Tab-separated table of C-alpha atoms in Angstrom:
chain	number	residue	atom	x	y	z
A	668	MET	CA	0.000	0.000	0.000
A	669	ALA	CA	1.281	3.456	-0.869
A	670	GLN	CA	2.271	5.782	1.943
A	671	ARG	CA	-0.834	7.613	3.116
A	672	ARG	CA	-0.632	11.346	3.727
A	673	TYR	CA	-3.688	11.865	5.913
A	674	PHE	CA	-5.426	8.637	6.947
A	675	GLY	CA	-4.080	6.227	9.559
A	676	THR	CA	-5.527	3.015	10.982
A	677	ASP	CA	-8.636	4.802	12.229
A	678	GLY	CA	-9.336	7.838	10.061
A	679	ILE	CA	-7.334	11.052	10.250
A	680	ARG	CA	-5.862	11.921	13.632
A	681	GLY	CA	-3.357	14.383	15.057
A	682	ARG	CA	-2.670	17.347	17.298
A	683	SER	CA	-5.409	19.961	16.952
A	684	ASN	CA	-4.534	22.979	14.808
A	685	SER	CA	-1.423	21.210	13.515
A	686	HIS	CA	-1.220	19.265	10.259
A	687	PRO	CA	-3.166	17.128	9.479
A	688	MET	CA	-5.744	18.144	12.065
A	689	THR	CA	-6.334	21.706	10.843
A	690	ALA	CA	-9.430	23.543	9.661
A	691	GLU	CA	-7.998	23.547	6.129
A	692	VAL	CA	-7.599	19.766	6.059
A	693	ALA	CA	-11.116	19.351	7.494
A	694	LEU	CA	-12.426	21.611	4.715
A	695	ARG	CA	-10.614	19.481	2.143
A	696	VAL	CA	-12.093	16.306	3.656
A	697	GLY	CA	-15.570	17.783	3.302
A	698	LEU	CA	-14.939	18.828	-0.285
A	699	ALA	CA	-13.318	15.538	-1.330
A	700	ALA	CA	-15.620	13.113	0.482
A	701	GLY	CA	-18.623	15.176	-0.556
A	702	LYS	CA	-17.671	14.974	-4.232
A	703	MET	CA	-17.055	11.247	-3.964
A	704	PHE	CA	-20.394	10.425	-2.362
A	705	MET	CA	-22.475	12.744	-4.541
A	706	SER	CA	-24.184	10.599	-7.189
A	707	SER	CA	-25.274	11.928	-10.555
A	708	ASP	CA	-29.002	11.738	-9.851
A	709	ASP	CA	-30.832	14.967	-9.122
A	710	ARG	CA	-31.678	14.359	-5.459
A	711	ARG	CA	-30.579	15.991	-2.240
A	712	HIS	CA	-27.523	14.258	-0.795
A	713	LEU	CA	-27.028	14.006	2.954
A	714	VAL	CA	-24.107	13.781	5.388
A	715	VAL	CA	-24.495	13.431	9.164
A	716	ILE	CA	-21.814	14.647	11.580
A	717	GLY	CA	-21.281	13.811	15.250
A	718	LYS	CA	-18.459	14.696	17.626
A	719	ASP	CA	-17.112	14.131	21.104
A	720	THR	CA	-16.528	16.856	23.691
A	721	ARG	CA	-13.091	18.193	22.662
A	722	LEU	CA	-12.612	21.946	22.449
A	723	SER	CA	-11.248	21.618	18.916
A	724	GLY	CA	-14.527	20.105	17.721
A	725	TYR	CA	-15.826	23.671	17.509
A	726	MET	CA	-13.127	24.348	14.885
A	727	ILE	CA	-13.245	21.081	12.927
A	728	GLU	CA	-17.030	20.768	12.612
A	729	PRO	CA	-17.693	24.119	10.818
A	730	ALA	CA	-14.837	23.447	8.404
A	731	LEU	CA	-16.280	20.047	7.485
A	732	VAL	CA	-19.760	21.550	7.160
A	733	ALA	CA	-18.434	24.254	4.815
A	734	GLY	CA	-16.772	21.664	2.605
A	735	PHE	CA	-19.828	19.437	2.332
A	736	ALA	CA	-22.274	22.302	1.815
A	737	SER	CA	-20.101	23.887	-0.874
A	738	VAL	CA	-20.300	20.774	-3.063
A	739	GLY	CA	-24.064	20.593	-2.566
A	740	MET	CA	-24.540	18.112	0.284
A	741	ASP	CA	-27.105	18.773	3.002
A	742	VAL	CA	-25.644	18.435	6.502
A	743	LEU	CA	-27.226	17.272	9.756
A	744	THR	CA	-25.140	17.826	12.901
A	745	PHE	CA	-25.732	15.739	16.023
A	746	GLY	CA	-23.509	17.406	18.599
A	747	PRO	CA	-21.884	15.082	21.179
A	748	LEU	CA	-22.745	11.480	20.310
A	749	PRO	CA	-20.859	8.152	20.574
A	750	THR	CA	-19.048	7.030	17.428
A	751	PRO	CA	-21.290	3.943	17.099
A	752	GLY	CA	-24.327	6.209	17.342
A	753	VAL	CA	-23.116	8.165	14.319
A	754	ALA	CA	-22.532	4.903	12.423
A	755	MET	CA	-26.032	3.653	13.255
A	756	MET	CA	-27.668	6.977	12.415
A	757	THR	CA	-25.849	7.175	9.083
A	758	ARG	CA	-27.653	4.004	8.095
A	759	SER	CA	-31.025	4.633	9.770
A	760	MET	CA	-31.360	8.185	8.394
A	761	ARG	CA	-30.398	7.019	4.889
A	762	ALA	CA	-27.429	9.383	4.726
A	763	ASP	CA	-24.862	9.125	1.953
A	764	LEU	CA	-22.012	9.569	4.409
A	765	GLY	CA	-21.378	9.781	8.155
A	766	VAL	CA	-18.591	11.649	9.975
A	767	MET	CA	-17.367	11.389	13.551
A	768	ILE	CA	-15.044	14.069	14.929
A	769	SER	CA	-13.004	12.389	17.650
A	770	ALA	CA	-9.535	11.169	18.592
A	771	SER	CA	-11.102	8.364	20.620
A	772	HIS	CA	-8.897	7.569	23.646
A	773	ASN	CA	-6.233	10.242	22.942
A	774	THR	CA	-5.807	13.309	25.140
A	775	TRP	CA	-7.912	16.414	24.556
A	776	GLN	CA	-5.203	18.173	22.539
A	777	ASP	CA	-5.682	15.661	19.697
A	778	ASN	CA	-8.660	15.231	17.407
A	779	GLY	CA	-9.631	13.105	14.454
A	780	ILE	CA	-12.069	12.513	11.601
A	781	LYS	CA	-13.678	9.112	10.947
A	782	LEU	CA	-15.844	8.442	7.901
A	783	PHE	CA	-18.696	5.950	7.499
A	784	GLY	CA	-20.317	4.831	4.263
A	785	PRO	CA	-24.114	4.772	3.761
A	786	ASP	CA	-24.189	1.249	5.229
A	787	GLY	CA	-22.747	2.548	8.524
A	788	TYR	CA	-19.416	0.754	8.122
A	789	LYS	CA	-16.037	2.487	8.203
A	790	LEU	CA	-14.611	3.183	4.775
A	791	SER	CA	-12.116	0.758	3.262
A	792	ASP	CA	-8.455	1.621	2.734
A	793	ASP	CA	-9.137	1.968	-0.988
A	794	ARG	CA	-11.946	4.481	-0.483
A	795	GLU	CA	-9.795	6.511	1.910
A	796	ALA	CA	-6.998	6.521	-0.663
A	797	GLU	CA	-9.435	7.895	-3.262
A	798	ILE	CA	-10.469	10.671	-0.878
A	799	GLU	CA	-6.803	11.499	-0.197
A	800	ALA	CA	-6.173	11.918	-3.916
A	801	LEU	CA	-9.120	14.307	-4.251
A	802	MET	CA	-8.049	16.298	-1.170
A	803	ASP	CA	-4.897	17.501	-2.896
A	804	GLU	CA	-6.669	18.664	-6.045
A	805	ASP	CA	-7.782	22.223	-6.844
A	806	LEU	CA	-10.380	23.205	-4.223
A	807	THR	CA	-12.245	25.429	-6.668
A	808	GLN	CA	-13.192	22.533	-8.936
A	809	GLY	CA	-16.557	20.791	-8.683
A	810	LEU	CA	-18.279	23.339	-6.465
A	811	ALA	CA	-22.066	23.515	-6.484
A	812	PRO	CA	-23.814	26.453	-8.187
A	813	ALA	CA	-25.324	28.984	-5.776
A	814	GLU	CA	-28.843	27.537	-6.020
A	815	LYS	CA	-27.639	24.010	-5.154
A	816	LEU	CA	-25.574	24.732	-2.055
A	817	GLY	CA	-26.196	22.315	0.835
A	818	ARG	CA	-28.425	23.205	3.768
A	819	VAL	CA	-27.335	22.685	7.368
A	820	LYS	CA	-29.477	21.689	10.341
A	821	ARG	CA	-28.855	20.604	13.932
A	822	ILE	CA	-30.702	17.431	15.014
A	823	ASP	CA	-31.668	17.969	18.637
A	824	ASP	CA	-32.984	14.466	19.363
A	825	SER	CA	-29.939	12.483	18.205
A	826	GLN	CA	-29.042	11.427	21.745
A	827	ALA	CA	-32.614	10.314	22.452
A	828	ARG	CA	-32.567	8.236	19.263
A	829	TYR	CA	-29.352	6.515	20.314
A	830	VAL	CA	-30.730	5.837	23.807
A	831	GLU	CA	-33.682	3.960	22.311
A	832	ILE	CA	-31.429	2.009	19.926
A	833	ALA	CA	-29.159	0.973	22.813
A	834	LYS	CA	-32.015	-0.057	25.111
A	835	ALA	CA	-33.476	-2.247	22.365
A	836	THR	CA	-30.309	-4.419	22.361
A	837	PHE	CA	-30.876	-5.499	25.986
A	838	PRO	CA	-33.032	-8.644	26.336
A	839	ARG	CA	-36.607	-7.527	26.911
A	840	ARG	CA	-37.252	-10.278	29.458
A	841	LEU	CA	-34.561	-8.863	31.748
A	842	SER	CA	-34.260	-5.805	33.969
A	843	LEU	CA	-31.401	-4.063	35.741
A	844	ALA	CA	-33.621	-3.358	38.748
A	845	GLY	CA	-31.732	-3.885	41.986
A	846	LEU	CA	-28.280	-3.492	40.402
A	847	ARG	CA	-25.895	-0.760	41.484
A	848	VAL	CA	-23.895	0.325	38.430
A	849	ALA	CA	-20.993	2.780	38.371
A	850	VAL	CA	-20.323	4.242	34.917
A	851	ASP	CA	-17.340	6.383	33.915
A	852	CYS	CA	-18.041	8.272	30.689
A	853	ALA	CA	-14.528	9.744	30.343
A	854	ASN	CA	-16.024	13.264	30.105
A	855	GLY	CA	-16.639	12.275	26.514
A	856	ALA	CA	-19.302	11.572	23.925
A	857	GLY	CA	-21.272	9.140	26.094
A	858	TYR	CA	-21.622	11.431	29.095
A	859	ARG	CA	-25.385	11.848	28.709
A	860	VAL	CA	-26.552	8.749	26.878
A	861	ALA	CA	-24.815	6.027	28.906
A	862	PRO	CA	-26.214	6.950	32.360
A	863	THR	CA	-29.643	7.497	30.766
A	864	VAL	CA	-29.725	4.039	29.158
A	865	LEU	CA	-28.680	2.301	32.369
A	866	HIS	CA	-31.203	4.261	34.446
A	867	GLU	CA	-34.090	3.609	32.069
A	868	LEU	CA	-33.313	-0.119	32.117
A	869	GLY	CA	-33.772	-0.086	35.897
A	870	ALA	CA	-30.301	0.252	37.398
A	871	GLU	CA	-29.268	2.501	40.258
A	872	VAL	CA	-26.618	4.527	38.439
A	873	PHE	CA	-23.537	6.238	39.862
A	874	PRO	CA	-22.040	8.321	37.036
A	875	VAL	CA	-18.533	9.785	36.975
A	876	GLY	CA	-16.701	11.530	34.155
A	877	VAL	CA	-19.882	13.324	33.115
A	878	GLU	CA	-18.754	16.948	33.367
A	879	PRO	CA	-16.927	17.696	30.098
A	880	ASN	CA	-15.268	21.091	29.728
A	881	GLY	CA	-13.531	20.570	26.385
A	882	MET	CA	-10.189	19.773	27.988
A	883	ASN	CA	-10.864	16.920	30.432
A	884	ILE	CA	-11.864	14.140	28.020
A	885	ASN	CA	-9.972	10.929	28.942
A	886	ALA	CA	-8.112	12.874	31.648
A	887	GLU	CA	-7.394	10.318	34.381
A	888	CYS	CA	-10.756	8.743	33.666
A	889	GLY	CA	-12.511	6.418	31.243
A	890	SER	CA	-11.476	3.012	29.917
A	891	THR	CA	-7.845	4.024	29.427
A	892	HIS	CA	-7.540	5.110	33.093
A	893	PRO	CA	-9.779	2.562	34.854
A	894	GLN	CA	-8.535	3.366	38.351
A	895	ALA	CA	-11.175	6.120	38.569
A	896	LEU	CA	-13.861	3.517	37.867
A	897	ALA	CA	-12.401	1.069	40.399
A	898	ASP	CA	-12.460	3.826	43.038
A	899	ALA	CA	-16.078	4.654	42.181
A	900	VAL	CA	-17.120	0.992	42.429
A	901	ARG	CA	-15.649	0.758	45.913
A	902	THR	CA	-17.023	4.133	47.013
A	903	TYR	CA	-20.590	3.407	45.890
A	904	ARG	CA	-20.460	-0.340	46.648
A	905	ALA	CA	-21.496	-1.014	43.080
A	906	ASP	CA	-22.172	-4.493	41.689
A	907	ILE	CA	-20.318	-3.652	38.481
A	908	GLY	CA	-18.426	-0.769	36.901
A	909	ILE	CA	-18.464	0.321	33.262
A	910	ALA	CA	-15.858	2.659	31.764
A	911	LEU	CA	-16.132	4.077	28.258
A	912	ASP	CA	-13.480	5.965	26.321
A	913	GLY	CA	-13.796	9.455	24.831
A	914	ASP	CA	-15.991	8.473	21.888
A	915	ALA	CA	-17.646	5.527	23.687
A	916	ASP	CA	-16.661	2.865	21.163
A	917	ARG	CA	-14.605	0.885	23.692
A	918	VAL	CA	-15.281	-0.366	27.204
A	919	ALA	CA	-13.585	-1.675	30.317
A	920	ILE	CA	-15.536	-3.559	32.967
A	921	CYS	CA	-14.788	-3.572	36.689
A	922	ASP	CA	-16.074	-6.223	39.108
A	923	GLU	CA	-17.515	-5.470	42.529
A	924	ARG	CA	-14.068	-5.778	44.108
A	925	GLY	CA	-12.535	-3.137	41.845
A	926	GLN	CA	-10.697	-5.575	39.557
A	927	ILE	CA	-10.514	-4.556	35.877
A	928	VAL	CA	-11.788	-6.891	33.147
A	929	ASP	CA	-10.269	-6.374	29.685
A	930	GLY	CA	-11.754	-6.877	26.235
A	931	ASP	CA	-10.483	-10.444	25.851
A	932	GLN	CA	-12.316	-11.598	28.980
A	933	ILE	CA	-15.439	-9.710	27.858
A	934	MET	CA	-15.376	-11.424	24.453
A	935	ALA	CA	-14.947	-14.840	26.083
A	936	LEU	CA	-17.849	-14.168	28.458
A	937	ILE	CA	-20.227	-13.031	25.708
A	938	ALA	CA	-19.110	-15.756	23.278
A	939	LYS	CA	-19.785	-18.593	25.715
A	940	HIS	CA	-23.098	-17.066	26.786
A	941	TRP	CA	-24.246	-16.625	23.199
A	942	GLN	CA	-23.055	-20.143	22.370
A	943	ARG	CA	-25.263	-21.569	25.136
A	944	GLN	CA	-28.200	-19.577	23.801
A	945	GLU	CA	-27.432	-20.594	20.212
A	946	LEU	CA	-26.975	-16.946	19.256
A	947	LEU	CA	-23.312	-17.068	18.214
A	948	THR	CA	-22.685	-17.212	14.466
A	949	GLY	CA	-19.570	-18.055	12.470
A	950	GLY	CA	-18.404	-20.738	14.874
A	951	GLY	CA	-16.184	-18.436	16.884
A	952	VAL	CA	-14.846	-14.933	17.470
A	953	VAL	CA	-12.751	-12.500	15.437
A	954	ALA	CA	-10.006	-10.619	17.317
A	955	THR	CA	-6.662	-9.023	16.499
A	956	VAL	CA	-3.085	-10.184	16.762
A	957	MET	CA	-2.942	-8.466	20.167
A	958	SER	CA	-5.531	-10.668	21.888
A	959	ASN	CA	-4.171	-12.992	24.554
A	960	LEU	CA	-3.302	-16.577	23.729
A	961	GLY	CA	-5.474	-17.543	26.692
A	962	LEU	CA	-8.555	-16.329	24.795
A	963	GLU	CA	-7.663	-18.577	21.877
A	964	ARG	CA	-7.239	-21.563	24.193
A	965	THR	CA	-10.486	-21.092	26.129
A	966	LEU	CA	-12.485	-20.684	22.930
A	967	LYS	CA	-10.885	-23.836	21.513
A	968	ASP	CA	-11.882	-25.711	24.681
A	969	ALA	CA	-15.462	-24.560	24.047
A	970	GLY	CA	-15.316	-25.794	20.456
A	971	LEU	CA	-14.982	-22.289	19.044
A	972	SER	CA	-12.367	-20.708	16.812
A	973	LEU	CA	-10.452	-17.458	17.165
A	974	GLU	CA	-9.630	-15.705	13.907
A	975	ARG	CA	-7.024	-12.941	14.102
A	976	THR	CA	-6.709	-9.754	12.049
A	977	ALA	CA	-4.499	-6.688	11.935
A	978	VAL	CA	-5.036	-4.168	14.733
A	979	GLY	CA	-8.076	-1.940	14.214
A	980	ASP	CA	-11.764	-2.642	14.699
A	981	ARG	CA	-12.318	-1.860	11.016
A	982	TYR	CA	-10.277	-4.933	10.049
A	983	VAL	CA	-12.090	-7.035	12.638
A	984	MET	CA	-15.414	-5.937	11.181
A	985	GLU	CA	-14.319	-6.731	7.626
A	986	ARG	CA	-13.372	-10.284	8.638
A	987	MET	CA	-16.630	-10.694	10.574
A	988	ARG	CA	-18.654	-9.704	7.526
A	989	LYS	CA	-16.752	-12.089	5.253
A	990	GLY	CA	-17.029	-15.042	7.634
A	991	GLY	CA	-20.503	-14.483	9.039
A	992	PHE	CA	-19.308	-13.825	12.599
A	993	ASN	CA	-21.481	-11.716	14.900
A	994	LEU	CA	-18.932	-11.216	17.708
A	995	GLY	CA	-15.458	-9.752	17.518
A	996	GLY	CA	-13.251	-7.097	18.997
A	997	GLU	CA	-9.974	-6.059	20.537
A	998	GLN	CA	-8.265	-6.581	23.858
A	999	SER	CA	-8.455	-2.803	24.330
A	1000	GLY	CA	-12.236	-3.027	24.675
A	1001	HIS	CA	-13.523	-2.415	21.150
A	1002	ILE	CA	-16.283	-5.038	21.135
A	1003	ILE	CA	-18.304	-5.435	17.935
A	1004	LEU	CA	-21.782	-6.946	18.171
A	1005	ALA	CA	-22.665	-7.224	14.491
A	1006	ASP	CA	-26.319	-8.077	15.161
A	1007	HIS	CA	-26.737	-4.666	16.767
A	1008	ALA	CA	-24.136	-2.215	15.406
A	1009	PRO	CA	-21.784	-1.791	12.424
A	1010	THR	CA	-18.824	-0.786	14.601
A	1011	GLY	CA	-17.479	-1.189	18.135
A	1012	ASP	CA	-19.858	0.051	20.837
A	1013	GLY	CA	-18.757	0.195	24.472
A	1014	LEU	CA	-22.220	0.672	25.930
A	1015	LEU	CA	-23.818	-2.127	23.910
A	1016	ALA	CA	-21.022	-4.494	24.938
A	1017	ALA	CA	-21.567	-3.515	28.584
A	1018	LEU	CA	-25.281	-4.256	28.240
A	1019	GLN	CA	-24.475	-7.798	27.058
A	1020	VAL	CA	-22.224	-8.284	30.103
A	1021	LEU	CA	-25.037	-6.975	32.299
A	1022	ALA	CA	-27.429	-9.467	30.697
A	1023	VAL	CA	-25.091	-12.332	31.692
A	1024	LEU	CA	-24.746	-10.861	35.183
A	1025	VAL	CA	-28.521	-10.698	35.659
A	1026	GLU	CA	-29.249	-14.136	34.206
A	1027	SER	CA	-26.450	-15.959	36.020
A	1028	GLU	CA	-27.223	-14.378	39.389
A	1029	LYS	CA	-23.498	-14.571	40.101
A	1030	PRO	CA	-21.250	-11.698	41.237
A	1031	MET	CA	-19.201	-10.061	38.498
A	1032	SER	CA	-15.986	-11.313	40.131
A	1033	GLU	CA	-17.024	-14.906	39.344
A	1034	LEU	CA	-17.827	-14.079	35.735
A	1035	ALA	CA	-14.789	-11.882	35.104
A	1036	ARG	CA	-12.136	-14.638	34.967
A	1037	GLN	CA	-13.195	-16.602	31.912
A	1038	PHE	CA	-9.615	-17.810	31.349
A	1039	GLU	CA	-6.163	-17.521	32.859
A	1040	PRO	CA	-4.242	-15.045	30.679
A	1041	VAL	CA	-0.914	-16.165	29.274
A	1042	PRO	CA	1.844	-13.809	30.502
A	1043	GLN	CA	1.840	-10.942	28.027
A	1044	ILE	CA	3.945	-7.785	28.003
A	1045	LEU	CA	3.343	-4.734	25.852
A	1046	GLU	CA	5.831	-1.884	25.589
A	1047	ASN	CA	5.456	1.254	23.493
A	1048	VAL	CA	8.672	2.860	22.249
A	1049	ARG	CA	8.392	6.416	20.947
A	1050	HIS	CA	10.537	7.231	17.927
A	1051	ALA	CA	11.562	10.396	16.082
A	1052	GLY	CA	10.457	9.238	12.652
A	1053	GLY	CA	11.752	7.041	9.899
A	1054	ALA	CA	11.156	3.294	9.766
A	1055	PRO	CA	12.960	1.557	12.656
A	1056	LEU	CA	11.138	-1.713	11.893
A	1057	GLN	CA	12.963	-1.899	8.557
A	1058	THR	CA	16.436	-1.933	10.131
A	1059	ASP	CA	18.422	-5.179	10.228
A	1060	SER	CA	19.064	-4.928	13.971
A	1061	VAL	CA	15.357	-4.707	14.856
A	1062	LYS	CA	14.469	-7.512	12.440
A	1063	ALA	CA	17.176	-9.673	14.006
A	1064	ALA	CA	15.901	-8.985	17.546
A	1065	ILE	CA	12.366	-9.958	16.530
A	1066	THR	CA	13.547	-13.172	14.860
A	1067	ALA	CA	15.649	-14.069	17.898
A	1068	GLY	CA	12.668	-13.573	20.185
A	1069	GLU	CA	10.449	-15.800	18.075
A	1070	GLU	CA	13.097	-18.534	18.016
A	1071	ARG	CA	13.471	-18.423	21.801
A	1072	LEU	CA	9.720	-18.903	22.269
A	1073	ASN	CA	9.974	-21.965	20.035
A	1074	GLY	CA	6.270	-22.099	19.183
A	1075	SER	CA	5.052	-21.671	22.787
A	1076	GLY	CA	4.099	-18.033	22.405
A	1077	ARG	CA	3.928	-15.067	20.036
A	1078	VAL	CA	5.807	-11.865	19.195
A	1079	VAL	CA	3.946	-8.961	17.549
A	1080	VAL	CA	5.810	-5.750	16.699
A	1081	ARG	CA	4.060	-3.014	14.761
A	1082	ALA	CA	4.058	0.708	14.161
A	1083	SER	CA	1.133	2.623	15.644
A	1084	GLY	CA	-1.189	4.059	13.045
A	1085	THR	CA	-2.113	7.035	15.223
A	1086	GLU	CA	1.084	8.016	17.114
A	1087	PRO	CA	4.881	7.885	16.494
A	1088	LEU	CA	5.186	4.674	18.505
A	1089	ILE	CA	6.481	1.168	17.926
A	1090	ARG	CA	4.262	-1.259	19.822
A	1091	ILE	CA	6.067	-4.387	21.035
A	1092	MET	CA	4.099	-7.330	22.381
A	1093	ALA	CA	5.274	-10.780	23.393
A	1094	GLU	CA	3.464	-13.535	25.239
A	1095	GLY	CA	4.219	-17.070	26.336
A	1096	ASP	CA	3.973	-19.431	29.278
A	1097	ASP	CA	7.430	-18.418	30.567
A	1098	ALA	CA	6.916	-14.890	31.976
A	1099	ALA	CA	10.632	-14.221	32.545
A	1100	LEU	CA	11.464	-15.151	28.961
A	1101	VAL	CA	8.690	-12.939	27.615
A	1102	LYS	CA	9.991	-9.981	29.624
A	1103	THR	CA	13.512	-10.475	28.297
A	1104	ILE	CA	12.343	-10.703	24.686
A	1105	VAL	CA	10.355	-7.445	24.910
A	1106	LYS	CA	13.285	-5.699	26.595
A	1107	ASP	CA	15.702	-6.819	23.863
A	1108	ILE	CA	13.436	-5.731	21.006
A	1109	ALA	CA	12.682	-2.380	22.692
A	1110	GLN	CA	16.410	-1.716	23.056
A	1111	ALA	CA	16.957	-2.511	19.388
A	1112	VAL	CA	14.185	-0.076	18.384
A	1113	LYS	CA	15.601	2.678	20.616
A	1114	THR	CA	19.053	2.212	19.124
A	1115	ALA	CA	17.662	2.238	15.580
A	1116	SER	CA	15.703	5.424	16.283
C-alpha cells in the first residue's frame, strides 16, 4: 500500500490545529468526500456529523460543514454522540455519508475525523486513498452552483434516538432493577446517553466523568484510566463498573471488588453465553493479533475458533462480515456486536455483560475470569520518525525472540497508526522469557531510532 498522507488506521488523527488536524484539512475532507459520495441523480444528498466533547470540535465541525455544503450536500449535525451512534444513524437516516469528529482515547489536545459509508461501516483503505487523492486537487473545482448549495441543520434528538437504539439491544425479558452500576463516561461523547440508558433499564446509576469542559476528556478517567472507575465501584459499593473511552466505542468492565476486566475476557464471556443460547454465528470470534493466547485456548476448549486480524476494529469488522461472525473485537475493549451495530460500541457491549450478570445471578468477580491469561507484556517505544522496523538490527531482535519462544508463544511488533510509537508485544507461558524478549526488542528499536 502506498504511503498515506492523511489517513491512519482509524481515520485522520493528530494534534489539533497542527497538520493534518487543521481547519484547512477538514475543509478538504468535506470537499473531497462530498464529491465522492455525490451521485449523478438529481436528489438531495445528505451527510451526518457527530463529535465528542473536545474543544477543537468547535473548529473542525464548521470546516467540514463548509466543505460538504459547498459541493451541494445537506448536513445534519448531532452534537456530542458516541461514534457507534453516528454509524447507526448514518444508516437509519439514509445518509450518503457519516462523519465522527473524535480522537477516541487520545488526550484532549488531539482530534480526528472518521468516515462511514451509507451502510454505517467504516470506509475501506481503498476508499480513503481515493479521498486522499481528491483532497490535494484544486479546491475550486466541482463546487455547487449557488442555487444548489447544501443546507445545514442541527438534530436535537440524536441522543434520544441513540438511547432507544441501545435499550433495544438489551433482552426484553430482563431488567437491571436492583443493580448498582458505576459508569465512567470519560467526560466524553457518552456522558449523557450512557447513564440514561442504564437508568431507564432499571439500574441505580452512579455516574462519573460526566462533566466535560472541552479539555478533560480521557483525563485520568474512562477506559484508558480505569482506576477512577475502580475507586467509584468501591465508594458506591457497586455491583459492576463500566468505563467508556472518549468516543464511547470501547469499554472496560470492573467487578464489585474493583478488579478490571479487559476486552479479551469480555469477548470470552459473551461468546460462551451466546453459544449456550445458540446466538453465536460463524463458529467463533474474530479478534486481532494483540488478543491474549489464553482467549484462543479457552475458545478452543469450548469448540470455538479465534480468527485474528491486523489491529483496528475496522479490520475485525471486515473479517466478521466475510465469515458471518457476529462477535469480535480487541483486547483494548472495542467489542463489535454485528447483530446490533456496524462498529465497536462500548455501551452495547456492557449491556451484554449486564445481561449475563442478571441471568447468572453470580457476582461479576465470578464471571470476570473466563480464562487464565498467558503472561503478556506490551511496551510502546516512541521514535523520532523514519522506519525503525525496517532496520536489520530490529528484524534480528524480533527473529531471535520468536526462536526463543519456540512455538510456545507469540511476538507482535508493529508501528502505531495514530502516534509515532512502535508497539512491542510478546506472550508465552514463561513470563521471565517474555519480559527479556520485549526488553531486547525495545532496546533494538531505541538504538535504531
